[in-house]
PDB file of C-alpha atoms in Angstrom:
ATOM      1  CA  UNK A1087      -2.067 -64.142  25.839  1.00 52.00           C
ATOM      2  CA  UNK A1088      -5.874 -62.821  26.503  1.00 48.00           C
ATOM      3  CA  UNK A1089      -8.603 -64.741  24.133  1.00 51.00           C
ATOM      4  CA  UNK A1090      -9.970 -62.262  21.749  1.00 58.00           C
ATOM      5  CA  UNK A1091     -13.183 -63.217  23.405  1.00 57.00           C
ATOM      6  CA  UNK A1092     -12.148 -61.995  26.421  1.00 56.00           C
ATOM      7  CA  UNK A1093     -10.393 -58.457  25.519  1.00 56.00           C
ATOM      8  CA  UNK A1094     -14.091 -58.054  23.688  1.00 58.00           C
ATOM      9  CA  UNK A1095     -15.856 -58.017  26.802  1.00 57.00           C
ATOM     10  CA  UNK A1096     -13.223 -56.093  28.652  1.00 59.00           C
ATOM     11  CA  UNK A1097     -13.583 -53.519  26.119  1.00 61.00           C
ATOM     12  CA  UNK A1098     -17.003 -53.297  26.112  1.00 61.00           C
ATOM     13  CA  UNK A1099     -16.928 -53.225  29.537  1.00 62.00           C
ATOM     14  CA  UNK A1100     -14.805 -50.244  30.120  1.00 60.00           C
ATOM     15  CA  UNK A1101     -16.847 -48.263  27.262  1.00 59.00           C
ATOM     16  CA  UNK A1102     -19.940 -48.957  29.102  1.00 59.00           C
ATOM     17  CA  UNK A1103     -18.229 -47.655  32.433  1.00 60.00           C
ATOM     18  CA  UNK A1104     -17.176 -44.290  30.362  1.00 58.00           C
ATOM     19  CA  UNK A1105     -20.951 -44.094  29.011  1.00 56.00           C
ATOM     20  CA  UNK A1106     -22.696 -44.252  32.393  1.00 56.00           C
ATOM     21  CA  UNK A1107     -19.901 -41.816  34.247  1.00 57.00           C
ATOM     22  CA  UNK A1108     -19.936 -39.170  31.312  1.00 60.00           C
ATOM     23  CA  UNK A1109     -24.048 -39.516  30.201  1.00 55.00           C
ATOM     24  CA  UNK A1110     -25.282 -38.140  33.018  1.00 52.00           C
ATOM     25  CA  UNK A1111     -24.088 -34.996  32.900  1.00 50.00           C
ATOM     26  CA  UNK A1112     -24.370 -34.599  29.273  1.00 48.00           C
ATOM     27  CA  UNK A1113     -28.309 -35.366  29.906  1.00 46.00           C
ATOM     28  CA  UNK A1114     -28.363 -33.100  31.859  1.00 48.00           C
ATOM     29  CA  UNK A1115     -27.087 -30.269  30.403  1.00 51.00           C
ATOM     30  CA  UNK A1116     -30.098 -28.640  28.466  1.00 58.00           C
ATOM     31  CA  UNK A1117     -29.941 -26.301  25.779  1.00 84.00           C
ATOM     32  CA  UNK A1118     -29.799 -22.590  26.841  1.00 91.00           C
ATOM     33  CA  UNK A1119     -32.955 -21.776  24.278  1.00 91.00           C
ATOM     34  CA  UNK A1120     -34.832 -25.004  25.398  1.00 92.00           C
ATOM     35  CA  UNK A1121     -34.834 -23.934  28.822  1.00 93.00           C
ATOM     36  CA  UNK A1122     -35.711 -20.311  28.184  1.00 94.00           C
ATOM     37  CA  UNK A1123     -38.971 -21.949  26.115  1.00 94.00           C
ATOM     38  CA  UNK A1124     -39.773 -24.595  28.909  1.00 93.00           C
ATOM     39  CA  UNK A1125     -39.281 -20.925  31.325  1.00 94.00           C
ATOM     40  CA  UNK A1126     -41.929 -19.314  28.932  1.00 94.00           C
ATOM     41  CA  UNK A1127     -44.233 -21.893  29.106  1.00 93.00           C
ATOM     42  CA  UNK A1128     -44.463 -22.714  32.948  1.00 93.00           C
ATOM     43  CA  UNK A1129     -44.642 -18.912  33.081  1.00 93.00           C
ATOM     44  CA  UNK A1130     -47.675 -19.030  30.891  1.00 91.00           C
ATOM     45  CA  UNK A1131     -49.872 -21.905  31.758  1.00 89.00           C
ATOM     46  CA  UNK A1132     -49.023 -22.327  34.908  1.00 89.00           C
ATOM     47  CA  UNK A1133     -47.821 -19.744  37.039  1.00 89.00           C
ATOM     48  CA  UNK A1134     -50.040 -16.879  34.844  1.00 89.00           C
ATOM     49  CA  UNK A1135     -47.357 -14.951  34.117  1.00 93.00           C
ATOM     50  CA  UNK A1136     -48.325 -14.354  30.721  1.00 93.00           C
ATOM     51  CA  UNK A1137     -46.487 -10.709  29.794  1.00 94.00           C
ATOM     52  CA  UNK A1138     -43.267 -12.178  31.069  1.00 96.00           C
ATOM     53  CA  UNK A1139     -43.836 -15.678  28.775  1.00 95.00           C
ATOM     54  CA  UNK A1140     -44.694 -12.935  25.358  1.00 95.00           C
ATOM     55  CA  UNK A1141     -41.795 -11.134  26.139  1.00 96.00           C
ATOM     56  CA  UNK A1142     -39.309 -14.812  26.430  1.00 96.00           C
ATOM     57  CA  UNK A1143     -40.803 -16.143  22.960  1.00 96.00           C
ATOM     58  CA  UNK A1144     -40.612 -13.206  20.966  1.00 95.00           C
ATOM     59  CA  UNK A1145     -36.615 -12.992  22.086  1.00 96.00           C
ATOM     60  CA  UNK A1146     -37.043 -16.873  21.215  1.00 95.00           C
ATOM     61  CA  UNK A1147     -37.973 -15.423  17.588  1.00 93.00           C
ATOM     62  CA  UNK A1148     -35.134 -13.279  17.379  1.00 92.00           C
ATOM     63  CA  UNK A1149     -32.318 -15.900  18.551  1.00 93.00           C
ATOM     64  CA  UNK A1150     -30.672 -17.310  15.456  1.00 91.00           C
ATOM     65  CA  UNK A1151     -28.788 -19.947  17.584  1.00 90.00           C
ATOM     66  CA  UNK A1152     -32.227 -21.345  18.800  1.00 92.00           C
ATOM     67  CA  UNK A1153     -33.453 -24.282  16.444  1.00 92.00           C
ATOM     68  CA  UNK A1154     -35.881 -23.875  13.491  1.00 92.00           C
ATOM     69  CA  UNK A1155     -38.847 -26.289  15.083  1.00 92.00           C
ATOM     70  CA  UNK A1156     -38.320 -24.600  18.885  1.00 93.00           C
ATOM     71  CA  UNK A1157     -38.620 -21.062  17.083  1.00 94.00           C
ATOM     72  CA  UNK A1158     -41.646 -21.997  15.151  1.00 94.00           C
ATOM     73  CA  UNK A1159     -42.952 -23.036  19.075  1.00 94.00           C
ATOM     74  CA  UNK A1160     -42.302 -19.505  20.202  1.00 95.00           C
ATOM     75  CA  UNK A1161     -44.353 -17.962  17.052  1.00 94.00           C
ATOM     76  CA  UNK A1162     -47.462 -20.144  18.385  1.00 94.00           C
ATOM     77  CA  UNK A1163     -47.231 -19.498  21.889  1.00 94.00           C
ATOM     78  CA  UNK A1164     -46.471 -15.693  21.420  1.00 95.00           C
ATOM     79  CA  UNK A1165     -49.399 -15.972  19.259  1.00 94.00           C
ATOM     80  CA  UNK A1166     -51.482 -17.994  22.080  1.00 92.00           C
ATOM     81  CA  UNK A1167     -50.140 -14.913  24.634  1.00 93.00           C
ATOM     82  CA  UNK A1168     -51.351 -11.710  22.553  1.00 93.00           C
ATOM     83  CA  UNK A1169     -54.822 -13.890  22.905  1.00 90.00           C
ATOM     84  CA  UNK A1170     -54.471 -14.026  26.334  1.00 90.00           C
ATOM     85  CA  UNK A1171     -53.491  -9.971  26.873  1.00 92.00           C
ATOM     86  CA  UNK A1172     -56.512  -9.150  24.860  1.00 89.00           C
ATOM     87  CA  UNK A1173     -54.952  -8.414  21.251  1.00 90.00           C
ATOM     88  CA  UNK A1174     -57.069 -10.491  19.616  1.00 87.00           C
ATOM     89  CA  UNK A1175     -56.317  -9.231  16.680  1.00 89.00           C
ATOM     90  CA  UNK A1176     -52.528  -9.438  16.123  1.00 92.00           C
ATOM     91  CA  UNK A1177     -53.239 -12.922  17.753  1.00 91.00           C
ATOM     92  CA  UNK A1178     -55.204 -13.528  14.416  1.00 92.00           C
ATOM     93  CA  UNK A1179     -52.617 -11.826  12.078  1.00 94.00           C
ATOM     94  CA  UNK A1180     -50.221 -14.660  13.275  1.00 94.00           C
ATOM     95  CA  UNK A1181     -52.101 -17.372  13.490  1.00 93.00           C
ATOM     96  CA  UNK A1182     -52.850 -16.855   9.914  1.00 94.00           C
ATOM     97  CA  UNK A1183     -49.427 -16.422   9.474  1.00 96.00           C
ATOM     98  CA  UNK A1184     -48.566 -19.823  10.906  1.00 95.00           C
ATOM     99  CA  UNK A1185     -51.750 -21.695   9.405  1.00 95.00           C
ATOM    100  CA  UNK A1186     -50.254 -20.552   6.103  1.00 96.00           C
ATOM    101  CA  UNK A1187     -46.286 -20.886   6.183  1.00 95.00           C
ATOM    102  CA  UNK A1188     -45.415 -23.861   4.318  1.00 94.00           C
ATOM    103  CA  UNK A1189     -41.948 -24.377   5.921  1.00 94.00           C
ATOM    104  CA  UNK A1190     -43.553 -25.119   9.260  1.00 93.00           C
ATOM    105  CA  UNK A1191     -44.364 -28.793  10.548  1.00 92.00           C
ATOM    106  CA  UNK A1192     -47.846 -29.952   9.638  1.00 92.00           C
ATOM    107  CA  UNK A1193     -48.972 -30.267  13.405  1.00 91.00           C
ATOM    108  CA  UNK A1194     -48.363 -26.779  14.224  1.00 91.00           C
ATOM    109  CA  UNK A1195     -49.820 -25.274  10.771  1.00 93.00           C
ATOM    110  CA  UNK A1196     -52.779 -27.466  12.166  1.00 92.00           C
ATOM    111  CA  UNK A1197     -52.646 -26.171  15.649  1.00 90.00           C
ATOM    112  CA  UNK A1198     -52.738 -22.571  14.678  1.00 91.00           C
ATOM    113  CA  UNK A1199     -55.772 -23.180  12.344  1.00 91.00           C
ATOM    114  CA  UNK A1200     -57.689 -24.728  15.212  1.00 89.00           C
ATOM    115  CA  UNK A1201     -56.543 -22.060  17.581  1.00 87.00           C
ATOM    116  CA  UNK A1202     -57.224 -19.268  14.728  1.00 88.00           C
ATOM    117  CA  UNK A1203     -61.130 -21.028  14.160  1.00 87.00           C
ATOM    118  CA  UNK A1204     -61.651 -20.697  17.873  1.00 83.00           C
ATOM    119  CA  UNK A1205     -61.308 -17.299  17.888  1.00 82.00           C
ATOM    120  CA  UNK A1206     -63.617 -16.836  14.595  1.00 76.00           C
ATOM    121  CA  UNK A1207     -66.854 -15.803  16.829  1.00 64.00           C
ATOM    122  CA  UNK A1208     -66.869 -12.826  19.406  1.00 56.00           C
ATOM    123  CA  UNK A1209     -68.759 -15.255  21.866  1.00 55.00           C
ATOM    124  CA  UNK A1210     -65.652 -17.683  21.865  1.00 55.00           C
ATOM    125  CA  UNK A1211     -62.989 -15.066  21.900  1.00 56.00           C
ATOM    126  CA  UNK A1212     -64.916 -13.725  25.548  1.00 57.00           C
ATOM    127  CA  UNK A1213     -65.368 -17.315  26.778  1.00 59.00           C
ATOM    128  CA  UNK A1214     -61.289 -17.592  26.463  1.00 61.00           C
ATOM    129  CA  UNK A1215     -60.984 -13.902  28.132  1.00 60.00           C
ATOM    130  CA  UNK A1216     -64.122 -15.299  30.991  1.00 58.00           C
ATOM    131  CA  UNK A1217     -61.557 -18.658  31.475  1.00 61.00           C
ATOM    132  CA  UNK A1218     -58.459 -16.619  31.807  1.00 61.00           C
ATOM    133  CA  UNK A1219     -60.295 -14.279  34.529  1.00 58.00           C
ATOM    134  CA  UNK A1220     -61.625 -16.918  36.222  1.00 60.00           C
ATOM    135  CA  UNK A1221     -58.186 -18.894  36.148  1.00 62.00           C
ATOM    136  CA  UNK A1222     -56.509 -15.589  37.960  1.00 59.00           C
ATOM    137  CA  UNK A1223     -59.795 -15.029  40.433  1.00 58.00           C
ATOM    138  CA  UNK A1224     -58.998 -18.664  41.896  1.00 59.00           C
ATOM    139  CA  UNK A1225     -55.633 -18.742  42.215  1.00 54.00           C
ATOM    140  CA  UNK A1226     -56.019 -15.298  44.290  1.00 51.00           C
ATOM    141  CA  UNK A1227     -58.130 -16.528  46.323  1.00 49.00           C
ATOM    142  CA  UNK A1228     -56.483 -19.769  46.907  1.00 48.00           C
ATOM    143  CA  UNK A1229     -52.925 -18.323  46.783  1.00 46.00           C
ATOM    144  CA  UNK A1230     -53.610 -14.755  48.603  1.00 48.00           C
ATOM    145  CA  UNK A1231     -51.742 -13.197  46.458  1.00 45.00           C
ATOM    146  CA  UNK A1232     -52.190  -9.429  45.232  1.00 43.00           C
ATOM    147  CA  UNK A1233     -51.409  -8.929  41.316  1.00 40.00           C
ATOM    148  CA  UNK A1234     -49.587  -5.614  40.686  1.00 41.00           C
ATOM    149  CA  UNK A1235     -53.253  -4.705  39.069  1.00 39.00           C
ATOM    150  CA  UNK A1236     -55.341  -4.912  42.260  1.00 36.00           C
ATOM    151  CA  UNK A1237     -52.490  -3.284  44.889  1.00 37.00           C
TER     152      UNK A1237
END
């Protein structure tokens, strides 16, 4: 008969073999909303695509299945786009929105307030629009690349 010590360790032994066969691929395996947001966002601030990041989060704020917090996400960077395609003004309507909804986390309420305060003066709202045009003017000329604008 096996000391109790013994079976112990076997058993931890074989649950740690299950853990590091089956964790893997449950890691891996992200959320279908998550993804769609991380999409957005490399859409957005990285590739420039910044109508085709809008269009992702506001289905993001439609999706009941996505969660609360990633949702709330999608209302600031939706916000963050309409900046970004020149509606400054609906921009402001939900940042103001966000500053002031009580339900959100305190780190995005404050986030939208910054955002919204930046925006406060005409002379910061074209410095954004000046960055943005400069952003696309250098990665044409570094990419070659001929936006659907300037065919």
């Amino acid at each position: 008969k096996e000391p109790p010590v013994r079976a112990t360790v076997l058993a931890a032994a074989v649950f740690l073999a299950l853990l590091v066969v089956l964790a893997p691929p449950l890691a891996a395996e992200e959320p279908e909303a998550e993804r769609r947001f991380h999409d957005a966002y490399v859409a957005e601030v990285i590739e420039g695509r910044v109508a085709e990041a809008a269009r992702t989060y506001l289905s993001l704020l439609e999706d009941e299945d996505a969660p609360p917090r990633l949702r709330a996400e999608a209302r600031f960077r939706f916000a963050v786009c309409a900046v970004l395609l020149g509606r400054a003004d609906e921009a402001r309507a939900r940042l103001a929105a966000l500053a002031a909804d009580a339900e959100l986390p305190a780190d995005l309420r404050e986030r939208a307030k910054a955002y919204l305060a930046s925006l406060e003066g005409d002379e910061a709202f074209a410095a954004i629009v000046a960055d943005v045009d400069d952003r696309i003017r250098s990665r044409r000329q570094l990419s070659g690349s001929v936006f659907p604008w300037q065919a």
